[in-house]
mmCIF file of C-alpha atoms in Angstrom:
data_model
loop_
_atom_site.group_PDB
_atom_site.id
_atom_site.type_symbol
_atom_site.label_atom_id
_atom_site.label_comp_id
_atom_site.label_asym_id
_atom_site.label_seq_id
_atom_site.Cartn_x
_atom_site.Cartn_y
_atom_site.Cartn_z
ATOM 1 C CA MET A 696 -0.005 0.046 0.026
ATOM 2 C CA THR A 697 1.421 3.403 -0.975
ATOM 3 C CA LEU A 698 0.981 7.098 -1.100
ATOM 4 C CA ARG A 699 1.418 8.261 -4.738
ATOM 5 C CA ILE A 700 2.323 11.929 -5.394
ATOM 6 C CA ASP A 701 1.747 12.950 -9.043
ATOM 7 C CA ILE A 702 4.515 15.229 -10.432
ATOM 8 C CA SER A 703 3.714 14.744 -14.086
ATOM 9 C CA GLY A 704 2.505 18.316 -14.511
ATOM 10 C CA ILE A 705 5.844 19.771 -13.467
ATOM 11 C CA GLY A 706 8.333 20.495 -16.125
ATOM 12 C CA GLY A 707 11.768 22.123 -15.957
ATOM 13 C CA PRO A 708 14.881 21.038 -14.021
ATOM 14 C CA PRO A 709 14.752 18.568 -11.103
ATOM 15 C CA SER A 710 14.838 21.411 -8.629
ATOM 16 C CA GLU A 711 11.335 22.430 -9.682
ATOM 17 C CA ARG A 712 9.991 18.978 -8.989
ATOM 18 C CA LEU A 713 11.658 18.492 -5.569
ATOM 19 C CA ARG A 714 12.485 21.050 -2.913
ATOM 20 C CA PHE A 715 14.802 20.131 0.034
ATOM 21 C CA ALA A 716 14.732 22.547 2.922
ATOM 22 C CA ALA A 717 15.023 22.596 6.704
ATOM 23 C CA SER A 718 12.075 23.777 8.815
ATOM 24 C CA SER A 719 12.288 24.876 12.389
ATOM 25 C CA LEU A 720 8.547 24.469 12.877
ATOM 26 C CA ALA A 721 8.619 20.932 11.557
ATOM 27 C CA GLU A 722 11.574 20.008 13.792
ATOM 28 C CA LEU A 723 9.800 21.602 16.852
ATOM 29 C CA THR A 724 6.798 19.425 15.970
ATOM 30 C CA ALA A 725 9.010 16.340 15.845
ATOM 31 C CA MET A 726 10.384 17.268 19.276
ATOM 32 C CA LEU A 727 6.830 17.673 20.643
ATOM 33 C CA HIS A 728 5.999 14.245 19.296
ATOM 34 C CA VAL A 729 9.036 12.769 21.124
ATOM 35 C CA LEU A 730 7.849 14.482 24.347
ATOM 36 C CA ALA A 731 4.302 13.045 23.857
ATOM 37 C CA GLU A 732 5.474 9.537 22.705
ATOM 38 C CA PRO A 733 8.944 8.935 24.108
ATOM 39 C CA GLY A 734 8.418 5.158 23.540
ATOM 40 C CA HIS A 735 8.703 5.749 19.868
ATOM 41 C CA HIS A 736 12.146 7.158 20.315
ATOM 42 C CA PRO A 737 14.040 5.212 22.993
ATOM 43 C CA GLN A 738 17.325 6.912 22.013
ATOM 44 C CA LEU A 739 15.829 10.280 23.000
ATOM 45 C CA ALA A 740 14.148 9.178 26.209
ATOM 46 C CA GLY A 741 16.808 10.827 28.308
ATOM 47 C CA TRP A 742 16.398 14.115 26.436
ATOM 48 C CA ALA A 743 12.579 13.963 26.798
ATOM 49 C CA GLY A 744 12.923 13.309 30.584
ATOM 50 C CA ASP A 745 15.229 16.236 31.046
ATOM 51 C CA VAL A 746 12.901 18.551 29.062
ATOM 52 C CA TRP A 747 9.838 17.524 31.020
ATOM 53 C CA ALA A 748 11.743 17.995 34.339
ATOM 54 C CA GLY A 749 12.673 21.498 33.404
ATOM 55 C CA LEU A 750 9.305 22.742 32.032
ATOM 56 C CA ARG A 751 7.271 25.247 33.997
ATOM 57 C CA PRO A 752 4.033 23.518 35.155
ATOM 58 C CA GLU A 753 1.871 25.866 33.137
ATOM 59 C CA LEU A 754 3.696 25.054 29.861
ATOM 60 C CA ALA A 755 3.705 21.344 30.643
ATOM 61 C CA GLU A 756 -0.093 21.440 31.083
ATOM 62 C CA ARG A 757 -0.521 23.279 27.831
ATOM 63 C CA LEU A 758 1.567 20.641 25.973
ATOM 64 C CA ARG A 759 -0.471 17.784 27.500
ATOM 65 C CA GLU A 760 -3.752 19.510 26.597
ATOM 66 C CA ALA A 761 -2.898 20.104 22.966
ATOM 67 C CA ASP A 762 -0.763 16.990 22.312
ATOM 68 C CA PHE A 763 -3.152 15.473 19.822
ATOM 69 C CA LEU A 764 -1.801 18.068 17.422
ATOM 70 C CA TRP A 765 1.420 16.093 17.290
ATOM 71 C CA ARG A 766 0.963 12.790 19.212
ATOM 72 C CA SER A 767 -0.801 10.420 16.831
ATOM 73 C CA SER A 768 -0.043 12.373 13.640
ATOM 74 C CA GLN A 769 1.026 15.869 13.005
ATOM 75 C CA ALA A 770 -1.433 18.631 12.034
ATOM 76 C CA ASP A 771 -0.698 19.541 8.428
ATOM 77 C CA PHE A 772 -0.061 23.181 9.252
ATOM 78 C CA LEU A 773 2.834 22.196 11.512
ATOM 79 C CA ILE A 774 4.750 20.717 8.513
ATOM 80 C CA PRO A 775 5.200 23.793 6.284
ATOM 81 C CA ALA A 776 5.283 23.418 2.506
ATOM 82 C CA ARG A 777 7.530 26.489 2.172
ATOM 83 C CA PRO A 778 10.005 26.580 5.097
ATOM 84 C CA ARG A 779 11.173 29.951 6.173
ATOM 85 C CA SER A 780 14.350 31.166 7.781
ATOM 86 C CA THR A 781 12.952 31.422 11.289
ATOM 87 C CA LEU A 782 10.294 29.863 13.484
ATOM 88 C CA ALA A 783 8.522 33.202 13.793
ATOM 89 C CA GLU A 784 8.126 33.498 10.014
ATOM 90 C CA GLU A 785 6.692 29.956 9.820
ATOM 91 C CA LEU A 786 4.240 30.730 12.573
ATOM 92 C CA ASP A 787 3.218 33.868 10.695
ATOM 93 C CA ASP A 788 2.404 31.698 7.721
ATOM 94 C CA VAL A 789 0.290 29.455 10.011
ATOM 95 C CA ASP A 790 -1.562 32.567 11.211
ATOM 96 C CA ARG A 791 -2.534 33.307 7.574
ATOM 97 C CA ILE A 792 -4.493 29.975 7.253
ATOM 98 C CA ASP A 793 -8.280 30.462 7.529
ATOM 99 C CA ASP A 794 -10.115 29.066 10.592
ATOM 100 C CA GLU A 795 -11.874 26.220 8.730
ATOM 101 C CA ARG A 796 -8.672 24.760 7.255
ATOM 102 C CA TYR A 797 -6.865 25.175 10.618
ATOM 103 C CA VAL A 798 -9.604 23.640 12.707
ATOM 104 C CA THR A 799 -10.138 20.741 10.339
ATOM 105 C CA ALA A 800 -6.445 19.997 10.183
ATOM 106 C CA ALA A 801 -6.140 20.270 13.962
ATOM 107 C CA LEU A 802 -9.064 17.965 14.789
ATOM 108 C CA VAL A 803 -8.478 15.335 12.060
ATOM 109 C CA THR A 804 -5.218 14.438 13.801
ATOM 110 C CA THR A 805 -7.275 13.320 16.814
ATOM 111 C CA CYS A 806 -7.946 10.100 14.872
ATOM 112 C CA GLY A 807 -4.293 9.589 14.017
ATOM 113 C CA SER A 808 -5.209 7.564 10.950
ATOM 114 C CA SER A 809 -4.299 7.303 7.314
ATOM 115 C CA ARG A 810 -7.941 6.441 6.600
ATOM 116 C CA VAL A 811 -9.394 9.801 7.578
ATOM 117 C CA HIS A 812 -11.742 11.029 4.789
ATOM 118 C CA PHE A 813 -10.203 14.348 3.980
ATOM 119 C CA GLY A 814 -12.334 16.904 2.241
ATOM 120 C CA ALA A 815 -15.357 16.320 4.424
ATOM 121 C CA PRO A 816 -17.336 19.281 5.837
ATOM 122 C CA SER A 817 -15.628 21.443 8.416
ATOM 123 C CA PRO A 818 -16.427 20.857 12.060
ATOM 124 C CA LEU A 819 -16.996 24.653 12.279
ATOM 125 C CA SER A 820 -19.908 24.556 9.808
ATOM 126 C CA ASP A 821 -21.215 20.987 9.873
ATOM 127 C CA ARG A 822 -22.934 19.567 12.917
ATOM 128 C CA ALA A 823 -22.160 15.960 12.153
ATOM 129 C CA ALA A 824 -18.515 16.655 11.563
ATOM 130 C CA ARG A 825 -18.444 18.617 14.844
ATOM 131 C CA GLU A 826 -19.950 15.759 16.842
ATOM 132 C CA TRP A 827 -17.568 13.289 15.259
ATOM 133 C CA ALA A 828 -14.574 15.411 16.136
ATOM 134 C CA LEU A 829 -15.705 15.883 19.707
ATOM 135 C CA ASP A 830 -16.414 12.165 20.113
ATOM 136 C CA LEU A 831 -12.823 11.335 18.985
ATOM 137 C CA ALA A 832 -11.432 14.019 21.223
ATOM 138 C CA GLN A 833 -13.363 12.690 24.171
ATOM 139 C CA ALA A 834 -11.849 9.285 23.656
ATOM 140 C CA ARG A 835 -8.454 10.938 24.122
ATOM 141 C CA GLY A 836 -9.280 12.299 27.522
ATOM 142 C CA ALA A 837 -10.843 15.257 29.365
ATOM 143 C CA ARG A 838 -7.990 17.674 28.462
ATOM 144 C CA GLN A 839 -8.306 16.942 24.737
ATOM 145 C CA GLU A 840 -12.118 17.122 24.818
ATOM 146 C CA ALA A 841 -11.977 20.560 26.526
ATOM 147 C CA PHE A 842 -9.344 21.738 24.073
ATOM 148 C CA ALA A 843 -11.408 20.672 21.063
ATOM 149 C CA GLU A 844 -14.548 22.338 22.462
ATOM 150 C CA ARG A 845 -12.663 25.588 22.944
ATOM 151 C CA LEU A 846 -11.166 25.365 19.473
ATOM 152 C CA LEU A 847 -14.625 24.981 17.933
ATOM 153 C CA ALA A 848 -16.162 27.686 20.132
ATOM 154 C CA ASP A 849 -13.407 30.341 19.690
ATOM 155 C CA PRO A 850 -10.847 29.387 17.042
ATOM 156 C CA ALA A 851 -9.059 32.749 17.118
ATOM 157 C CA ALA A 852 -8.359 32.507 20.884
ATOM 158 C CA VAL A 853 -7.181 28.941 20.762
ATOM 159 C CA ARG A 854 -4.995 29.591 17.707
ATOM 160 C CA ALA A 855 -3.331 32.485 19.561
ATOM 161 C CA GLY A 856 -2.801 30.160 22.513
ATOM 162 C CA VAL A 857 -1.187 27.450 20.411
ATOM 163 C CA ARG A 858 1.192 29.982 18.909
ATOM 164 C CA ASP A 859 2.116 31.306 22.269
ATOM 165 C CA THR A 860 2.756 27.728 23.481
ATOM 166 C CA LEU A 861 5.032 27.046 20.582
ATOM 167 C CA GLU A 862 6.934 30.280 21.204
ATOM 168 C CA GLN A 863 7.308 29.319 24.876
ATOM 169 C CA CYS A 864 8.733 25.914 23.726
ATOM 170 C CA ALA A 865 11.354 27.803 21.747
ATOM 171 C CA ASP A 866 12.542 29.537 24.884
ATOM 172 C CA ALA A 867 12.213 26.383 27.087
ATOM 173 C CA PHE A 868 14.064 23.800 25.013
ATOM 174 C CA PHE A 869 13.799 24.193 21.181
ATOM 175 C CA ASP A 870 16.315 26.957 20.615
ATOM 176 C CA ALA A 871 19.099 24.992 22.405
ATOM 177 C CA ALA A 872 18.220 21.731 20.600
ATOM 178 C CA TRP A 873 17.924 23.487 17.210
ATOM 179 C CA THR A 874 21.483 24.838 17.525
ATOM 180 C CA ASP A 875 22.690 21.249 17.866
ATOM 181 C CA VAL A 876 20.705 19.729 14.994
ATOM 182 C CA ALA A 877 20.921 22.570 12.467
ATOM 183 C CA VAL A 878 24.431 21.512 11.394
ATOM 184 C CA ARG A 879 23.285 17.920 10.793
ATOM 185 C CA LEU A 880 20.277 19.129 8.787
ATOM 186 C CA ALA A 881 22.453 21.415 6.740
ATOM 187 C CA THR A 882 24.851 18.601 5.966
ATOM 188 C CA ASP A 883 21.994 16.353 4.860
ATOM 189 C CA LEU A 884 20.553 19.151 2.719
ATOM 190 C CA ARG A 885 23.867 19.653 0.868
ATOM 191 C CA LEU A 886 24.026 15.962 0.040
ATOM 192 C CA LYS A 887 20.408 15.841 -1.168
ATOM 193 C CA ASN A 888 20.693 18.955 -3.323
ATOM 194 C CA ASP A 889 23.980 17.807 -4.793
ATOM 195 C CA LEU A 890 22.421 14.485 -5.756
ATOM 196 C CA LEU A 891 19.405 16.266 -7.190
ATOM 197 C CA LYS A 892 21.577 18.625 -9.249
ATOM 198 C CA ARG A 893 24.062 15.960 -10.471
ATOM 199 C CA GLN A 894 22.039 12.751 -10.685
ATOM 200 C CA GLY A 895 18.411 13.757 -10.884
ATOM 201 C CA VAL A 896 15.204 13.128 -8.961
ATOM 202 C CA GLY A 897 15.559 9.334 -8.707
ATOM 203 C CA ALA A 898 18.880 9.468 -6.993
ATOM 204 C CA ALA A 899 17.810 12.192 -4.564
ATOM 205 C CA LEU A 900 14.717 10.207 -3.566
ATOM 206 C CA ASP A 901 16.754 6.998 -3.106
ATOM 207 C CA SER A 902 18.890 8.909 -0.571
ATOM 208 C CA VAL A 903 15.827 10.045 1.404
ATOM 209 C CA SER A 904 14.617 6.559 2.450
ATOM 210 C CA GLY A 905 14.167 3.057 1.182
ATOM 211 C CA ALA A 906 10.471 3.784 1.493
ATOM 212 C CA VAL A 907 10.579 6.616 -1.087
ATOM 213 C CA ALA A 908 11.067 6.126 -4.885
ATOM 214 C CA LEU A 909 10.417 7.550 -8.235
ATOM 215 C CA ALA A 910 7.998 5.500 -10.304
ATOM 216 C CA PRO A 911 9.465 3.889 -13.462
ATOM 217 C CA ASP A 912 7.701 6.432 -15.700
ATOM 218 C CA GLY A 913 9.134 9.333 -13.725
ATOM 219 C CA ASP A 914 5.713 10.938 -13.237
ATOM 220 C CA CYS A 915 4.990 9.836 -9.668
ATOM 221 C CA ILE A 916 6.751 9.757 -6.318
ATOM 222 C CA VAL A 917 5.809 6.542 -4.409
ATOM 223 C CA VAL A 918 5.940 6.595 -0.596
ATOM 224 C CA ASP A 919 5.622 3.266 1.216
ATOM 225 C CA LYS A 920 2.848 4.012 3.754
ATOM 226 C CA LEU A 921 0.246 1.536 4.978
ATOM 227 C CA GLN A 922 -2.511 3.247 2.977
ATOM 228 C CA ASP A 923 -3.748 3.685 -0.556
ATOM 229 C CA LYS A 924 -3.685 7.394 -1.130
ATOM 230 C CA ALA A 925 -2.910 9.732 -4.001
ATOM 231 C CA THR A 926 -2.310 13.460 -4.380
ATOM 232 C CA ALA A 927 -0.742 15.779 -6.912
ATOM 233 C CA ALA A 928 1.913 18.466 -6.708
ATOM 234 C CA HIS A 929 -0.084 20.828 -9.051
ATOM 235 C CA GLY A 930 2.956 22.408 -10.667
ATOM 236 C CA ALA A 931 4.619 23.442 -7.370
ATOM 237 C CA GLY A 932 6.782 20.367 -6.712
ATOM 238 C CA VAL A 933 7.097 18.366 -3.495
ATOM 239 C CA THR A 934 8.839 19.651 -0.394
ATOM 240 C CA PHE A 935 11.173 17.281 1.541
ATOM 241 C CA ILE A 936 12.144 18.277 5.102
ATOM 242 C CA PRO A 937 14.907 16.477 6.958
ATOM 243 C CA SER A 938 14.490 15.774 10.656
ATOM 244 C CA VAL A 939 16.800 14.606 13.441
ATOM 245 C CA PHE A 940 14.141 14.160 16.093
ATOM 246 C CA GLY A 941 11.697 12.546 13.701
ATOM 247 C CA ARG A 942 13.281 9.089 13.380
ATOM 248 C CA PRO A 943 11.916 6.538 12.604
ATOM 249 C CA HIS A 944 8.828 8.317 11.291
ATOM 250 C CA LEU A 945 8.223 9.289 7.663
ATOM 251 C CA VAL A 946 5.549 11.965 7.712
ATOM 252 C CA ALA A 947 3.608 12.831 4.619
ATOM 253 C CA VAL A 948 1.185 15.760 4.120
ATOM 254 C CA HIS A 949 -1.194 14.749 1.373
ATOM 255 C CA ALA A 950 -4.725 16.074 2.204
ATOM 256 C CA PRO A 951 -6.610 17.930 -0.507
ATOM 257 C CA GLY A 952 -5.840 21.607 -0.449
ATOM 258 C CA TRP A 953 -2.395 21.148 1.106
ATOM 259 C CA HIS A 954 0.892 21.201 -0.749
ATOM 260 C CA PRO A 955 2.569 17.717 -0.650
ATOM 261 C CA VAL A 956 5.317 17.594 1.957
ATOM 262 C CA VAL A 957 7.435 14.667 3.215
ATOM 263 C CA GLN A 958 9.405 14.895 6.496
ATOM 264 C CA TYR A 959 12.122 12.202 6.564
ATOM 265 C CA PRO A 960 14.575 11.112 9.274
ATOM 266 C CA VAL A 961 18.314 11.730 9.046
ATOM 267 C CA ALA A 962 19.392 10.535 12.511
ATOM 268 C CA GLU A 963 21.309 7.319 12.945
ATOM 269 C CA PRO A 964 19.180 4.321 13.906
ATOM 270 C CA SER A 965 19.273 3.156 17.496
ATOM 271 C CA PRO A 966 21.060 -0.083 18.351
ATOM 272 C CA SER A 967 19.161 -3.362 18.059
ATOM 273 C CA ALA A 968 17.396 -4.610 21.162
ATOM 274 C CA GLU A 969 18.222 -7.935 22.789
ATOM 275 C CA PRO A 970 16.302 -10.793 21.139
ATOM 276 C CA VAL A 971 13.273 -12.289 22.808
ATOM 277 C CA PRO A 972 12.708 -16.082 23.091
ATOM 278 C CA LEU A 973 12.042 -18.024 19.868
ATOM 279 C CA GLU A 974 8.619 -19.156 21.031
ATOM 280 C CA THR A 975 7.586 -15.575 21.685
ATOM 281 C CA VAL A 976 8.963 -14.392 18.340
ATOM 282 C CA THR A 977 6.991 -17.206 16.593
ATOM 283 C CA LEU A 978 3.772 -16.231 18.394
ATOM 284 C CA ARG A 979 4.224 -12.573 17.463
ATOM 285 C CA LEU A 980 5.096 -13.212 13.859
ATOM 286 C CA GLU A 981 2.001 -15.354 13.467
ATOM 287 C CA ALA A 982 -0.082 -12.549 15.002
ATOM 288 C CA LEU A 983 1.467 -10.087 12.531
ATOM 289 C CA ALA A 984 0.988 -12.384 9.482
ATOM 290 C CA HIS A 985 -2.630 -11.245 9.075
ATOM 291 C CA PRO A 986 -2.857 -7.961 7.038
ATOM 292 C CA VAL A 987 -5.720 -6.628 9.077
ATOM 293 C CA ARG A 988 -3.820 -7.010 12.285
ATOM 294 C CA LEU A 989 -0.786 -5.370 10.756
ATOM 295 C CA ARG A 990 -2.953 -2.387 9.723
ATOM 296 C CA LEU A 991 -4.488 -2.142 13.189
ATOM 297 C CA LEU A 992 -0.977 -2.282 14.725
ATOM 298 C CA ARG A 993 0.170 0.515 12.371
ATOM 299 C CA THR A 994 -2.697 2.724 13.522
ATOM 300 C CA LEU A 995 -2.117 1.871 17.153
ATOM 301 C CA ALA A 996 1.560 2.651 16.846
ATOM 302 C CA CYS A 997 0.518 6.247 16.241
ATOM 303 C CA GLY A 998 -1.197 6.362 19.645
ATOM 304 C CA PRO A 999 -3.801 4.647 21.886
ATOM 305 C CA HIS A 1000 -7.174 3.899 20.167
ATOM 306 C CA THR A 1001 -10.473 2.419 21.195
ATOM 307 C CA THR A 1002 -12.041 -0.570 19.442
ATOM 308 C CA GLY A 1003 -14.786 1.732 18.040
ATOM 309 C CA GLU A 1004 -12.206 4.143 16.574
ATOM 310 C CA LEU A 1005 -10.301 1.351 14.907
ATOM 311 C CA ALA A 1006 -13.543 -0.104 13.488
ATOM 312 C CA ARG A 1007 -14.450 3.236 12.003
ATOM 313 C CA VAL A 1008 -10.954 3.921 10.695
ATOM 314 C CA TRP A 1009 -10.699 0.602 8.834
ATOM 315 C CA ASP A 1010 -14.345 0.042 7.911
ATOM 316 C CA LEU A 1011 -14.631 -3.042 10.126
ATOM 317 C CA THR A 1012 -17.173 -4.131 12.646
ATOM 318 C CA PRO A 1013 -16.270 -3.755 16.355
ATOM 319 C CA PRO A 1014 -16.489 -7.591 16.868
ATOM 320 C CA GLU A 1015 -13.993 -8.079 13.994
ATOM 321 C CA VAL A 1016 -11.611 -5.575 15.499
ATOM 322 C CA SER A 1017 -11.990 -7.167 18.953
ATOM 323 C CA ARG A 1018 -11.025 -10.633 17.636
ATOM 324 C CA HIS A 1019 -7.829 -9.305 15.956
ATOM 325 C CA LEU A 1020 -6.926 -7.211 19.060
ATOM 326 C CA ALA A 1021 -7.279 -10.313 21.174
ATOM 327 C CA VAL A 1022 -4.678 -12.125 19.054
ATOM 328 C CA LEU A 1023 -2.272 -9.225 19.324
ATOM 329 C CA ARG A 1024 -2.802 -9.042 23.072
ATOM 330 C CA ARG A 1025 -2.058 -12.806 23.537
ATOM 331 C CA ALA A 1026 1.173 -12.217 21.575
ATOM 332 C CA GLY A 1027 2.089 -9.513 24.104
ATOM 333 C CA LEU A 1028 2.020 -6.763 21.544
ATOM 334 C CA LEU A 1029 -0.846 -4.735 22.948
ATOM 335 C CA THR A 1030 -1.989 -3.458 26.365
ATOM 336 C CA ALA A 1031 -5.550 -2.403 27.095
ATOM 337 C CA ARG A 1032 -6.357 0.205 29.712
ATOM 338 C CA ARG A 1033 -9.687 1.569 30.784
ATOM 339 C CA HIS A 1034 -10.166 5.387 30.844
ATOM 340 C CA GLY A 1035 -13.637 6.105 32.140
ATOM 341 C CA ARG A 1036 -16.086 4.445 29.758
ATOM 342 C CA TYR A 1037 -13.403 3.923 27.099
ATOM 343 C CA VAL A 1038 -10.917 1.077 26.783
ATOM 344 C CA ARG A 1039 -7.889 2.220 24.835
ATOM 345 C CA HIS A 1040 -5.342 -0.156 23.299
ATOM 346 C CA THR A 1041 -1.673 0.703 23.179
ATOM 347 C CA VAL A 1042 1.245 -0.923 21.385
ATOM 348 C CA ASN A 1043 4.001 -2.388 23.606
ATOM 349 C CA LEU A 1044 6.834 -0.766 21.683
ATOM 350 C CA PRO A 1045 9.701 -2.487 23.488
ATOM 351 C CA ASP A 1046 8.295 -5.876 22.516
ATOM 352 C CA LEU A 1047 7.711 -4.773 18.960
ATOM 353 C CA THR A 1048 11.276 -3.470 18.826
ATOM 354 C CA ALA A 1049 12.552 -6.893 19.943
ATOM 355 C CA LEU A 1050 11.244 -8.315 16.649
ATOM 356 C CA GLY A 1051 13.596 -6.117 14.666
ATOM 357 C CA THR A 1052 14.316 -2.516 13.788
ATOM 358 C CA ASP A 1053 13.079 -3.002 10.233
ATOM 359 C CA LEU A 1054 9.629 -4.070 11.437
ATOM 360 C CA LEU A 1055 9.540 -1.278 13.968
ATOM 361 C CA ALA A 1056 10.475 1.315 11.320
ATOM 362 C CA ALA A 1057 7.810 -0.103 8.945
ATOM 363 C CA VAL A 1058 5.128 0.085 11.583
ATOM 364 C CA LEU A 1059 5.970 3.564 12.829
ATOM 365 C CA ARG A 1060 6.553 5.026 9.339
#
């Protein structure tokens, strides 16, 4: 299953089809994801712990409240299509987005799914879309539900609050971390742009990731994601943003109305974990052999989900989902925890890692 980005309508040199650029806002978003899901990034667990320990309580509460903007998947406006020189300039661009696009992009991430039906009515103007968004937010917890309600009631105030939160993050931890990673990002960009200039689009894409390639006809970029989606660059090319804090995720912006963007990891992979017993490996591989269970696991790797959410995301019945989840739980790959009237299922990332870094990277991509 793949995401296909049509670049057939773009002529001219390779630099007009692909754009490689660093983004401070995208890297800050990757850092916020690490803080929300440190289990996805064991090599950065120490950094995350130090940041949380040093945050002012008010800022820590703000980050927990708004974390569905970057926990399960990243809101599209946080991965800019045209990176600027500074974080402030990129936040200015976000401020120029109209309320309906902003709110829809913010609330669709609540589901954290590649099967979200983009292009649906805005929660600001459509009652059914509003109720759906609030129901999903409620499943995330009281903080997220309250945040979603305020966003729908007063988008301008919440947007201003989100910007203020991101600016506070810059002072609290981002600026120091950005100084360290900027050199690595610049080095990667020199390599990519040199390949693009000297060897063309195919070579540049090959250097991004084994999960990104140019189609044989040269008219389409194929991204290996567990989804069947398609978008087009519409003459503006595709933006590729390197990330140090984003490993192992390969993030793609592909919703209608948004310029295609791919954020790819440049950090070195973490060392392999110690192997688990053969019997356990066999049980887990058998559990993962079913394509539906693999898809459910891919969604759950983005963040905790309820059975009902998974059923809605993958067009399955709740009993079907429950049966597959039971197999994954018996294999020790999932944990179920009750939160009020909801039971949320979470991937046991250390156990998944024990099966191999290639599998982990494929699931988290």
